[in-house]
PDB file of C-alpha atoms in Angstrom:
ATOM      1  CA  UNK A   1      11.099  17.838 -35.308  1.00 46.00           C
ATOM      2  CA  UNK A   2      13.162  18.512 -31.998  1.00 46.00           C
ATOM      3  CA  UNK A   3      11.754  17.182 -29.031  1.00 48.00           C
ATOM      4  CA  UNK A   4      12.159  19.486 -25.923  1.00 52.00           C
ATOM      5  CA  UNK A   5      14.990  17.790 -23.474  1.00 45.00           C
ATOM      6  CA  UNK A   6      12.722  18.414 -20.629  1.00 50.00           C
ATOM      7  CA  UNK A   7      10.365  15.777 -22.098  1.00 52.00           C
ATOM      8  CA  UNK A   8      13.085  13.585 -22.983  1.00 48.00           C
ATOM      9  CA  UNK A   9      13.985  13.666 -19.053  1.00 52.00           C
ATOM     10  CA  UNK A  10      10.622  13.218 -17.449  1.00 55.00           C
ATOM     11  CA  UNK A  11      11.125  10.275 -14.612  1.00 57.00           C
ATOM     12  CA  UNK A  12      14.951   9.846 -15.699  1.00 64.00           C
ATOM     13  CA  UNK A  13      17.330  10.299 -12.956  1.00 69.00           C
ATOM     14  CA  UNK A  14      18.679  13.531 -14.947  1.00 76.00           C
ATOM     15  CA  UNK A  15      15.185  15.022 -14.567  1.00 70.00           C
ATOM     16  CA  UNK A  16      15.705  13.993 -11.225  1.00 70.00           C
ATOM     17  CA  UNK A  17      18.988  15.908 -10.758  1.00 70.00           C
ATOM     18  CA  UNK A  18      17.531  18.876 -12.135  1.00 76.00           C
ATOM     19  CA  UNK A  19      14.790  18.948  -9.420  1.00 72.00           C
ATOM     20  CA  UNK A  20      17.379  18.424  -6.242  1.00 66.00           C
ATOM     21  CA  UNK A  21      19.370  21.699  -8.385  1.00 73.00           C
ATOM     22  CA  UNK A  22      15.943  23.540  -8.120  1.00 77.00           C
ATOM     23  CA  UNK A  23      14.961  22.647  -4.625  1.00 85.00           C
ATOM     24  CA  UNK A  24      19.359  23.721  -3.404  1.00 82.00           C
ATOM     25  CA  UNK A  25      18.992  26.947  -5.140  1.00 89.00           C
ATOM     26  CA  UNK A  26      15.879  27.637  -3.290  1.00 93.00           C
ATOM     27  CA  UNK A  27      17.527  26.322   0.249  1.00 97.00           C
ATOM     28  CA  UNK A  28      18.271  30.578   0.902  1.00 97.00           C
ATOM     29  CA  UNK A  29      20.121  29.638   4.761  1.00 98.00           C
ATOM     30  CA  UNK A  30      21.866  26.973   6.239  1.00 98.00           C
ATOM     31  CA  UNK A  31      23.307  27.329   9.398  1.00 98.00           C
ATOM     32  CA  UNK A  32      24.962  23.954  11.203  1.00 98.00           C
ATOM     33  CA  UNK A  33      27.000  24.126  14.627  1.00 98.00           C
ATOM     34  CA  UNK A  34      30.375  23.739  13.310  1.00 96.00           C
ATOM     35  CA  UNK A  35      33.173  25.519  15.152  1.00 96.00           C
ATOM     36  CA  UNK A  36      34.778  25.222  11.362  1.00 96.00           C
ATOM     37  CA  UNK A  37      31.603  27.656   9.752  1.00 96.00           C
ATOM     38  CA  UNK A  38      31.653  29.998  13.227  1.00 97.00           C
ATOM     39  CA  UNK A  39      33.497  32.605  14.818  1.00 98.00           C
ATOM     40  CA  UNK A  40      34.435  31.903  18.208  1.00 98.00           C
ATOM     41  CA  UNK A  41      35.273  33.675  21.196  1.00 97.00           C
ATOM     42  CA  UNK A  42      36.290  32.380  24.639  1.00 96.00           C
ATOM     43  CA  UNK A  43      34.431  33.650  27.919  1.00 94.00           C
ATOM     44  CA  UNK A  44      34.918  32.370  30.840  1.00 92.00           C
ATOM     45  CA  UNK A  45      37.097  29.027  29.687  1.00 95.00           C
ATOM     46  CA  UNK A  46      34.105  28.582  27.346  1.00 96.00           C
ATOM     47  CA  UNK A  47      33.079  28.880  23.266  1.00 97.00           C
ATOM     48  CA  UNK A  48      30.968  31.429  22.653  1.00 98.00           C
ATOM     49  CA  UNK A  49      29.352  32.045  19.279  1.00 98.00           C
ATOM     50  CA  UNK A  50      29.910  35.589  17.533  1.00 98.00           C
ATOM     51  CA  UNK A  51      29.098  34.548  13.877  1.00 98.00           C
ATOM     52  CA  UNK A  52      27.748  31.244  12.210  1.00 98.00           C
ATOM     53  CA  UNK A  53      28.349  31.137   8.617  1.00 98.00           C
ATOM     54  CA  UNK A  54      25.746  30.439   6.213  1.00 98.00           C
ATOM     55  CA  UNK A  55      26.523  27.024   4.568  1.00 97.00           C
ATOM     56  CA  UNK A  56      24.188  27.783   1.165  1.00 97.00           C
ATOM     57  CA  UNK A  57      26.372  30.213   0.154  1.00 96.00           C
ATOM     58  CA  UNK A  58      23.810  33.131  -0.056  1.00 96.00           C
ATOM     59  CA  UNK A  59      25.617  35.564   2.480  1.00 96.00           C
ATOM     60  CA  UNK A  60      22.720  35.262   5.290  1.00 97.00           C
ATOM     61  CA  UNK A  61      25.399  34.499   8.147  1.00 98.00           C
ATOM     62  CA  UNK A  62      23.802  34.469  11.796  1.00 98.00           C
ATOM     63  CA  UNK A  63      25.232  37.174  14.320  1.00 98.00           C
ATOM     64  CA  UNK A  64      25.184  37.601  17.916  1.00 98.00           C
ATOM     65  CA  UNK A  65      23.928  41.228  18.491  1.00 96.00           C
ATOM     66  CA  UNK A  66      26.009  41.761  21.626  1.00 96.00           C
ATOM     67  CA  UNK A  67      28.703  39.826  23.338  1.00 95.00           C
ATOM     68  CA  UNK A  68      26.032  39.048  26.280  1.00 94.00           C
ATOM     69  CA  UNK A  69      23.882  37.258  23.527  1.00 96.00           C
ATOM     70  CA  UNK A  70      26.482  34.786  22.284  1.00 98.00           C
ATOM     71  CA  UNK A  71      25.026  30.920  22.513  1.00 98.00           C
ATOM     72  CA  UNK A  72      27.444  28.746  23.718  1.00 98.00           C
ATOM     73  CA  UNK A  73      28.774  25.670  21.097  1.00 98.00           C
ATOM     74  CA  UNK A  74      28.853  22.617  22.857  1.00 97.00           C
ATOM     75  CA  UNK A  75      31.167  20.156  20.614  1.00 96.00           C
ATOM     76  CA  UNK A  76      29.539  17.059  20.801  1.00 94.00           C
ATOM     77  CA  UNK A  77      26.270  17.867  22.148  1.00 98.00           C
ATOM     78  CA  UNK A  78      24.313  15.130  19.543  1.00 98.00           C
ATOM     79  CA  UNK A  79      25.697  11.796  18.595  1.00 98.00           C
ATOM     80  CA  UNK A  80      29.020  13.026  18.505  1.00 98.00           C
ATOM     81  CA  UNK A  81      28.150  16.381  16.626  1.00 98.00           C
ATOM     82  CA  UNK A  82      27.781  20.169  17.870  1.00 98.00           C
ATOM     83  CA  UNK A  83      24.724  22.723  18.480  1.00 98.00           C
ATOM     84  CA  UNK A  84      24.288  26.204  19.326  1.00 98.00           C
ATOM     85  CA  UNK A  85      23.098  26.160  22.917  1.00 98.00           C
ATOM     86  CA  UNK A  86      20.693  28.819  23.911  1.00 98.00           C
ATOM     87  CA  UNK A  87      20.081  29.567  27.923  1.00 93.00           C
ATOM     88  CA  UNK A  88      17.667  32.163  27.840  1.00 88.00           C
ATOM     89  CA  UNK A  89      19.384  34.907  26.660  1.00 93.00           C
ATOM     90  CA  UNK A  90      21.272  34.324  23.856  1.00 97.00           C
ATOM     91  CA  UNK A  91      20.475  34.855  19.697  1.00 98.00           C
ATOM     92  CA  UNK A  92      21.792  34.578  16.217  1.00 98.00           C
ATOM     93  CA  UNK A  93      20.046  36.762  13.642  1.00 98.00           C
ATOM     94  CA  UNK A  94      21.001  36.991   9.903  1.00 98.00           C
ATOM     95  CA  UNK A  95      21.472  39.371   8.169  1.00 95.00           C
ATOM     96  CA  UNK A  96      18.346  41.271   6.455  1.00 97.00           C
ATOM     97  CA  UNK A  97      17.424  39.625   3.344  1.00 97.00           C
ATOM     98  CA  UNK A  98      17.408  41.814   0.243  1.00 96.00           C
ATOM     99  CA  UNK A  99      13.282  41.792   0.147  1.00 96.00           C
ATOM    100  CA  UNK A 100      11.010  39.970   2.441  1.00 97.00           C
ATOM    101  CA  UNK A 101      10.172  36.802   1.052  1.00 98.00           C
ATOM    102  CA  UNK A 102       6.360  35.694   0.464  1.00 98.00           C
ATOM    103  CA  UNK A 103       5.378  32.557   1.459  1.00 98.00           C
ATOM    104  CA  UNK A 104       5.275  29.397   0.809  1.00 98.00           C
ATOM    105  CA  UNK A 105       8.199  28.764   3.399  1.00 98.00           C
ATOM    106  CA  UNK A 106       9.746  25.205   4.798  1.00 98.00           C
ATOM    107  CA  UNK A 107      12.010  25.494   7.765  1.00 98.00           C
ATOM    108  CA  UNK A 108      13.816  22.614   8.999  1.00 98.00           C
ATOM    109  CA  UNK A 109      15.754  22.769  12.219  1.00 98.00           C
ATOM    110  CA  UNK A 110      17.157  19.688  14.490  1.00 98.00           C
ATOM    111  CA  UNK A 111      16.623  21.271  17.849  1.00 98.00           C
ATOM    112  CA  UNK A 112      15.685  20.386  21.248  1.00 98.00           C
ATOM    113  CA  UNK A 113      13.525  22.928  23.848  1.00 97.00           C
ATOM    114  CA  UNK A 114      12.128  23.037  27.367  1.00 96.00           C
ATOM    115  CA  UNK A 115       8.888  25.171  28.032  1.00 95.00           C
ATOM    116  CA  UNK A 116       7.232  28.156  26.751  1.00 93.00           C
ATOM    117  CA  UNK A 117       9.885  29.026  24.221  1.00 94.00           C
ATOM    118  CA  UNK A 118      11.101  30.323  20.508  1.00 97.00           C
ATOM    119  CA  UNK A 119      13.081  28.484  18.354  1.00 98.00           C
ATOM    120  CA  UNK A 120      12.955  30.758  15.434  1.00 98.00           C
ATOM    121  CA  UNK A 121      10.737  33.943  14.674  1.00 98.00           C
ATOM    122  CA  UNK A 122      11.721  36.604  11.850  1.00 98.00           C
ATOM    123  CA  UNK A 123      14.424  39.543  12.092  1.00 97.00           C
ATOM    124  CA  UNK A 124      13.515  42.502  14.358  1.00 96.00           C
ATOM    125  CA  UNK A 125      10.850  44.854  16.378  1.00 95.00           C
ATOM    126  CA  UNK A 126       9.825  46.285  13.238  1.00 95.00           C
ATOM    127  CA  UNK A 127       8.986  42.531  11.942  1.00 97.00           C
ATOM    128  CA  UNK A 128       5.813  40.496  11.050  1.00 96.00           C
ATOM    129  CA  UNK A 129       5.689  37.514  13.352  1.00 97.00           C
ATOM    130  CA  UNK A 130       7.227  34.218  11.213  1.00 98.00           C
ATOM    131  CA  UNK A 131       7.319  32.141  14.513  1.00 98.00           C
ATOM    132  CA  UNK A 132       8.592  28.161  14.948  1.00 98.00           C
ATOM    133  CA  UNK A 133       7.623  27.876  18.845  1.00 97.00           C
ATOM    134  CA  UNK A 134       6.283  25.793  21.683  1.00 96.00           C
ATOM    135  CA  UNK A 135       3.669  27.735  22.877  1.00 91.00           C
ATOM    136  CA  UNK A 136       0.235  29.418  23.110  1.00 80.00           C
ATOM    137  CA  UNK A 137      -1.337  26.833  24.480  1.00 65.00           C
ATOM    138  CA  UNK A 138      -5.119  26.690  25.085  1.00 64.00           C
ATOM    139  CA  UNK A 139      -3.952  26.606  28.853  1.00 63.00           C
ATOM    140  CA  UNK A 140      -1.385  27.130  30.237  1.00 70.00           C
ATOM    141  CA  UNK A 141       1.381  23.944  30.924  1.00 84.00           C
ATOM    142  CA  UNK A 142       5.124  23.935  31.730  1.00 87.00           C
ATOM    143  CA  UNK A 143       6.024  22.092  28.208  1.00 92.00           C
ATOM    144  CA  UNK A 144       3.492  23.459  25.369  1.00 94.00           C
ATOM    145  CA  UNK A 145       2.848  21.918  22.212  1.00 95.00           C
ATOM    146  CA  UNK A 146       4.919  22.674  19.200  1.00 97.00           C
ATOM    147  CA  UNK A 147       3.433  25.626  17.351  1.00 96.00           C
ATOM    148  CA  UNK A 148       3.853  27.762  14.263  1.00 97.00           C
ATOM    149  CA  UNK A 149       2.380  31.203  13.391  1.00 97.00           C
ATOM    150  CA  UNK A 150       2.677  33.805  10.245  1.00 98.00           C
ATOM    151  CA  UNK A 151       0.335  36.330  12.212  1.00 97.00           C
ATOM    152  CA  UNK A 152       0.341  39.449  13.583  1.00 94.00           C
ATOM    153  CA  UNK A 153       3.204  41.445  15.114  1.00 92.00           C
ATOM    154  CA  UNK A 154       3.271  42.733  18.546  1.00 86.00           C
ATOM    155  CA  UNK A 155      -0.054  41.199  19.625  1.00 86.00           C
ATOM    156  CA  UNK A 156      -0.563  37.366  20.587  1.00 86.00           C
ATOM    157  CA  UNK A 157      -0.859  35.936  16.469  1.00 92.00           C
ATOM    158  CA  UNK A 158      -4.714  35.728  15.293  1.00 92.00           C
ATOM    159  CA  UNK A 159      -3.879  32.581  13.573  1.00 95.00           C
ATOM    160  CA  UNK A 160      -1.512  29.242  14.543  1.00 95.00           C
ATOM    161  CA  UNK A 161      -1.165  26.351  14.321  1.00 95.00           C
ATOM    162  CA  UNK A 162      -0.340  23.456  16.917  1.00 94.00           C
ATOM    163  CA  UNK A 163       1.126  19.662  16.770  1.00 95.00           C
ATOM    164  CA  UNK A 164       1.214  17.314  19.831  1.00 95.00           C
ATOM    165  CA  UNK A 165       4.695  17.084  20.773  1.00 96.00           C
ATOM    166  CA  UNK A 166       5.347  19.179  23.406  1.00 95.00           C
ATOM    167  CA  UNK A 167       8.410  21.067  24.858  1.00 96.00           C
ATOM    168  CA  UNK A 168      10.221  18.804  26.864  1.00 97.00           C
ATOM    169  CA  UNK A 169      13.997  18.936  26.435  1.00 97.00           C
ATOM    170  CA  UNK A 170      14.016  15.931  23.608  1.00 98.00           C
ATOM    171  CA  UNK A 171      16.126  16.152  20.372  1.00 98.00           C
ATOM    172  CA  UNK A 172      13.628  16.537  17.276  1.00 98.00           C
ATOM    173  CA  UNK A 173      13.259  17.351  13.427  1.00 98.00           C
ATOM    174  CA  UNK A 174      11.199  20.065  13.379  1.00 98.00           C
ATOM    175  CA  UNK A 175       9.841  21.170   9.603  1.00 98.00           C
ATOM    176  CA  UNK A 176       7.397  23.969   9.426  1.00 98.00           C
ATOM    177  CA  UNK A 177       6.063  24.435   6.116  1.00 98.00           C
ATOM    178  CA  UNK A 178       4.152  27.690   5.998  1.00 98.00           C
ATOM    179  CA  UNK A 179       1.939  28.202   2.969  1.00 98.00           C
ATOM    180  CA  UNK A 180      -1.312  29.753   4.420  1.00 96.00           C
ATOM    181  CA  UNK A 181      -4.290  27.308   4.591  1.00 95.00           C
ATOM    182  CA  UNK A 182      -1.763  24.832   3.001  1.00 96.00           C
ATOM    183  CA  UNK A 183       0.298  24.948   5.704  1.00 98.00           C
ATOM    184  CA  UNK A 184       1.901  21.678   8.211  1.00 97.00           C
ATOM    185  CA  UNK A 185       3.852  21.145  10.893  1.00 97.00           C
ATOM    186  CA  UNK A 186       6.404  17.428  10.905  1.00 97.00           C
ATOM    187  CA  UNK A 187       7.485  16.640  14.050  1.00 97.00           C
ATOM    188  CA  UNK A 188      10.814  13.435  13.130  1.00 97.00           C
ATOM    189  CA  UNK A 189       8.797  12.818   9.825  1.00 96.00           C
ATOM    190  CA  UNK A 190       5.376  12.447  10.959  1.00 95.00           C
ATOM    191  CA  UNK A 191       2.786  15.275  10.058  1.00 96.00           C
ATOM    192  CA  UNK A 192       1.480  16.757  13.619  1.00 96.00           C
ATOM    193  CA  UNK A 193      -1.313  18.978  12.216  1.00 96.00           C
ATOM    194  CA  UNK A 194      -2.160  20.547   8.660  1.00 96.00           C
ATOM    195  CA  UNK A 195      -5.032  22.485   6.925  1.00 92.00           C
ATOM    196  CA  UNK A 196      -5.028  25.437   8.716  1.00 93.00           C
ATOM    197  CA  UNK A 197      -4.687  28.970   8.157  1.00 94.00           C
ATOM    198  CA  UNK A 198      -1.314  30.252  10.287  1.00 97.00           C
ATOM    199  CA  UNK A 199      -1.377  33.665   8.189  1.00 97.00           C
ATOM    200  CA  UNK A 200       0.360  35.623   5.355  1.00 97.00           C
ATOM    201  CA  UNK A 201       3.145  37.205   6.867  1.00 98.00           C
ATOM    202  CA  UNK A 202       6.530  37.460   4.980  1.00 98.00           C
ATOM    203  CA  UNK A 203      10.195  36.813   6.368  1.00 98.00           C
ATOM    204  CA  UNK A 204      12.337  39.450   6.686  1.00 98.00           C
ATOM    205  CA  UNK A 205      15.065  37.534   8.089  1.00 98.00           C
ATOM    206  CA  UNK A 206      15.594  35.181  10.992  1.00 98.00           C
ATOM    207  CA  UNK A 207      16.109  35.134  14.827  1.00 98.00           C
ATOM    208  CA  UNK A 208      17.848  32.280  15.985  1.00 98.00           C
ATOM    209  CA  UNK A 209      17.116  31.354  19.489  1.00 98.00           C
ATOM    210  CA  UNK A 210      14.541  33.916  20.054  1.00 97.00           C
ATOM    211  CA  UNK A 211      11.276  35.604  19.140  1.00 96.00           C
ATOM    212  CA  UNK A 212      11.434  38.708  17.030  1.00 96.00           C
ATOM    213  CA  UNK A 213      10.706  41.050  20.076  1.00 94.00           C
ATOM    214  CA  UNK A 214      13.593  39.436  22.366  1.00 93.00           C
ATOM    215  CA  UNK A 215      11.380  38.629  24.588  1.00 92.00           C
ATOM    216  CA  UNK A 216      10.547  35.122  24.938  1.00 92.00           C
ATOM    217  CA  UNK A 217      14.398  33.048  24.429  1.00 96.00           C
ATOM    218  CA  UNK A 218      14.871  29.630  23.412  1.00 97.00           C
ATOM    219  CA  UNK A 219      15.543  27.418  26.520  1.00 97.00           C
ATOM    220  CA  UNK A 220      17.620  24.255  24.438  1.00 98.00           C
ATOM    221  CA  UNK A 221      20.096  23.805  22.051  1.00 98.00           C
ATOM    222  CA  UNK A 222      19.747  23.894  17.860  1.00 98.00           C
ATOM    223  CA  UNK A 223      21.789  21.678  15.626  1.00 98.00           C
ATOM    224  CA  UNK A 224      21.046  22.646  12.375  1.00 98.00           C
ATOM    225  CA  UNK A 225      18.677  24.945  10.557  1.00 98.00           C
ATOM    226  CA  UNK A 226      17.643  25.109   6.833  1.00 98.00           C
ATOM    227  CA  UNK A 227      15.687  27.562   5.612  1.00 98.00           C
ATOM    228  CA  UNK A 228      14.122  27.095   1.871  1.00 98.00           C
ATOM    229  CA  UNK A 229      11.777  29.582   0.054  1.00 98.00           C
ATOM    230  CA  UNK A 230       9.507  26.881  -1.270  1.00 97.00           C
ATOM    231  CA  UNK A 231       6.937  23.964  -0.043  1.00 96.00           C
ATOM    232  CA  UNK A 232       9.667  21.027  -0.237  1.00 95.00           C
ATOM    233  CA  UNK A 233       8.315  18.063  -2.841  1.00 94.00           C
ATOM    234  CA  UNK A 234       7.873  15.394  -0.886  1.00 94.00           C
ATOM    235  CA  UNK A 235      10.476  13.721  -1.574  1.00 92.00           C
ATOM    236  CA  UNK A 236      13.148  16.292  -1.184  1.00 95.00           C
ATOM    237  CA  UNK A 237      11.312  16.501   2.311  1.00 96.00           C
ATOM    238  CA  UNK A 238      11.662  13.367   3.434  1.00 95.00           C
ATOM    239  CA  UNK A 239      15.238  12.063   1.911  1.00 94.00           C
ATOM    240  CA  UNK A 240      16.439  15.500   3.959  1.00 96.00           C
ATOM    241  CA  UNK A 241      14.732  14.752   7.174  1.00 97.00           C
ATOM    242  CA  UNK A 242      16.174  11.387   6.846  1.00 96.00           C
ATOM    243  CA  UNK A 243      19.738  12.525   5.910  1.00 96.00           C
ATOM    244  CA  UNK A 244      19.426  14.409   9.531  1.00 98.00           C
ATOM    245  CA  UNK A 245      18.368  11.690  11.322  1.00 98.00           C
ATOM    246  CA  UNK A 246      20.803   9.735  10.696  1.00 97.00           C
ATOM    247  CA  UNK A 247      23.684  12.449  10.753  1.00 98.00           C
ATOM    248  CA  UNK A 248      21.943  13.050  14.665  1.00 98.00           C
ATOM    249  CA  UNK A 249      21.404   9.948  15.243  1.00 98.00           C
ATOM    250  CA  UNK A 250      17.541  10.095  15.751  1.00 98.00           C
ATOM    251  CA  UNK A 251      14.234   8.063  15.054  1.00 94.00           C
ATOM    252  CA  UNK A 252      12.702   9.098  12.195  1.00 94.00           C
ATOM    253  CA  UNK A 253       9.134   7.903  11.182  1.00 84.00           C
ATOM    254  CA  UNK A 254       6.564   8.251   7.718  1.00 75.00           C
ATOM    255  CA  UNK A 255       2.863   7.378   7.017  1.00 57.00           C
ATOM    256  CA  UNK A 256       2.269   3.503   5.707  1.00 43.00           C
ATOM    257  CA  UNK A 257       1.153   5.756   2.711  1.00 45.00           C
ATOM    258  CA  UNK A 258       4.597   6.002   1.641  1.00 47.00           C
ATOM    259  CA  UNK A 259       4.980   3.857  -1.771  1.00 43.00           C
ATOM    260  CA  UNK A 260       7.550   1.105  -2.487  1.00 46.00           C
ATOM    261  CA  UNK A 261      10.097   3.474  -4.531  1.00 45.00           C
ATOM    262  CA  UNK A 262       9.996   6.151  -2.643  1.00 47.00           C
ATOM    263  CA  UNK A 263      10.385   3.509   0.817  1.00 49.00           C
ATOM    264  CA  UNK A 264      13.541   2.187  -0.884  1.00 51.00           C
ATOM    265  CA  UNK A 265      14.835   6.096  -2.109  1.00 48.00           C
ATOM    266  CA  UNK A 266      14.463   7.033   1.451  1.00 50.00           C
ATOM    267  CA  UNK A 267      16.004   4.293   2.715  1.00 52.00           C
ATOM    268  CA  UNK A 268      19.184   5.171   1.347  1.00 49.00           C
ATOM    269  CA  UNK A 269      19.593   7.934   3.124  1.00 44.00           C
ATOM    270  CA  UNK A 270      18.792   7.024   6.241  1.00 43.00           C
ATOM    271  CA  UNK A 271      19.319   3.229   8.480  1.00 40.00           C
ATOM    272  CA  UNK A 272      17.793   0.536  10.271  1.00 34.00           C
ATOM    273  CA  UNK A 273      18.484   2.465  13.458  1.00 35.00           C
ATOM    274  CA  UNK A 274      16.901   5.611  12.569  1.00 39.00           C
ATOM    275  CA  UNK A 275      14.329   4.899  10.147  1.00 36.00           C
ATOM    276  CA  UNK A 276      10.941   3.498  11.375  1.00 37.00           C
ATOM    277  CA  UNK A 277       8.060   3.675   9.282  1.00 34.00           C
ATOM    278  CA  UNK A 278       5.122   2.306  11.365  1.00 32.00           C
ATOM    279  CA  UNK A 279       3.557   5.691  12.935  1.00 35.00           C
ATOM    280  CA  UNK A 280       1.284   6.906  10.353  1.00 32.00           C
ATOM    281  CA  UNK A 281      -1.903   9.290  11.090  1.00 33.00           C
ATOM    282  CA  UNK A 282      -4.520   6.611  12.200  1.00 32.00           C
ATOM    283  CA  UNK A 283      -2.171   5.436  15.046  1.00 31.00           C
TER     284      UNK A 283
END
């Protein structure tokens, strides 16, 4: 009798290749600040960003919507590597996707913001809210905790969801996983908060920089952003994180939970200078 190859696979490292194929055809965006994967335009003796190209090959590219809403690219803004810098008034939103896409959701973006500010929300007026922020805090404070929301619209969100680290001009891995009352929030690796509900809104497509109203802009800079229409195994989570930190050049940190293998899988993508894994929950 045949024996399914599936079965024949199961903990082989082609059963593992088959699971990193899944998890890159579900990665839908992937925008990096590369002047090679952007269109450029000079104002003022300065790069300005028109266009960012979408690096998954799905077609979602970023746009500015007006030449007064172009980010600036500074070259080497992050261990020798560029970002989109954002001053208040600029964006990059994609292009709509083809249908709104349900949740679960994990976005990843290497960014770095100051204050009561977006980093990324979803497409337009007309959109749910699908908001990566540091804001609504219980009080108000000049550098708000990182927060995440799939509520509401136009009104403040019903539900969210906040970590500790708060908005202070610092490079971070940001990875918002929104999946309802599954939902979590890593801040460089480490799990901020998880276990509540943050809502069921869709995405309809992104807004780089700002919230979906134009309202409230980013104040910072983003490095990279990846966008996948799945919860991320674990895994694939962490060996990515760690792949940024070390392309950024920034600590990265996981729970003592983490077992041998995977300790020694995710040490290959990452190095001694990045990769610290003493924070855990209880500390």
């Amino acid at each position: 009798e045949c024996t399914p190859m599936q079965r024949c696979d199961r903990g082989t490292s082609i059963a593992q290749l088959r699971a990193w194929g899944e998890t890159i055809r579900k990665n839908l965006v992937w925008l990096q600040a590369d002047a090679d994967a952007a269109v450029l335009v000079v104002q003022d003796g300065e790069p300005r960003v028109k266009s960012a190209a979408d690096l998954s090959g799905n077609g979602h590219r970023a746009n500015a919507p007006s030449p007064l809403r172009m980010p600036l690219l500074l070259p080497e803004a992050i261990n020798g590597h560029a970002a989109f810098a954002f001053a208040g008034e600029s964006v990059l939103k994609t292009v709509a996707f083809a249908e709104p896409l349900p949740q679960p959701i994990t976005l990843m973006v290497v960014a770095r913001a100051r204050g009561d500010t977006t980093i990324v929300d979803s497409l337009g007026p007309a959109s749910s809210r699908f908001e990566l922020c540091h804001g609504y805090p219980q009080g108000w404070h000049p550098a708000p905790e990182i927060c995440m929301t799939a509520s509401g619209r136009d009104a403040a969100p019903k539900f969210s969801m906040r970590g500790s680290t708060r908005g202070t001009g610092e490079w971070h891995i940001f990875t918002a996983v929104f999946d309802g009352r599954r939902s979590e929030v890593f801040v460089d690796g480490y799990c901020e908060c998880s276990g509540k509900p943050i809502g069921a809104n869709a995405l309809d497509g992104l807004s780089v920089g700002c919230d979906h109203n134009d309202v409230f802009f980013l104040q910072g800079a983003i490095a990279e952003l990846r966008l996948f229409h799945c919860r991320l195994p674990f895994t694939h989570r962490v060996q990515t994180e760690a792949s940024l930190a070390r392309r950024y050049g920034l600590t990265y940190s996981v729970s003592r939970e983490l077992t041998s293998a995977a300790r020694t899988t995710l040490a290959r993508f990452s190095c001694a200078s990045c990769y610290s894994p003493v924070r855990s929950a209880d500390n």
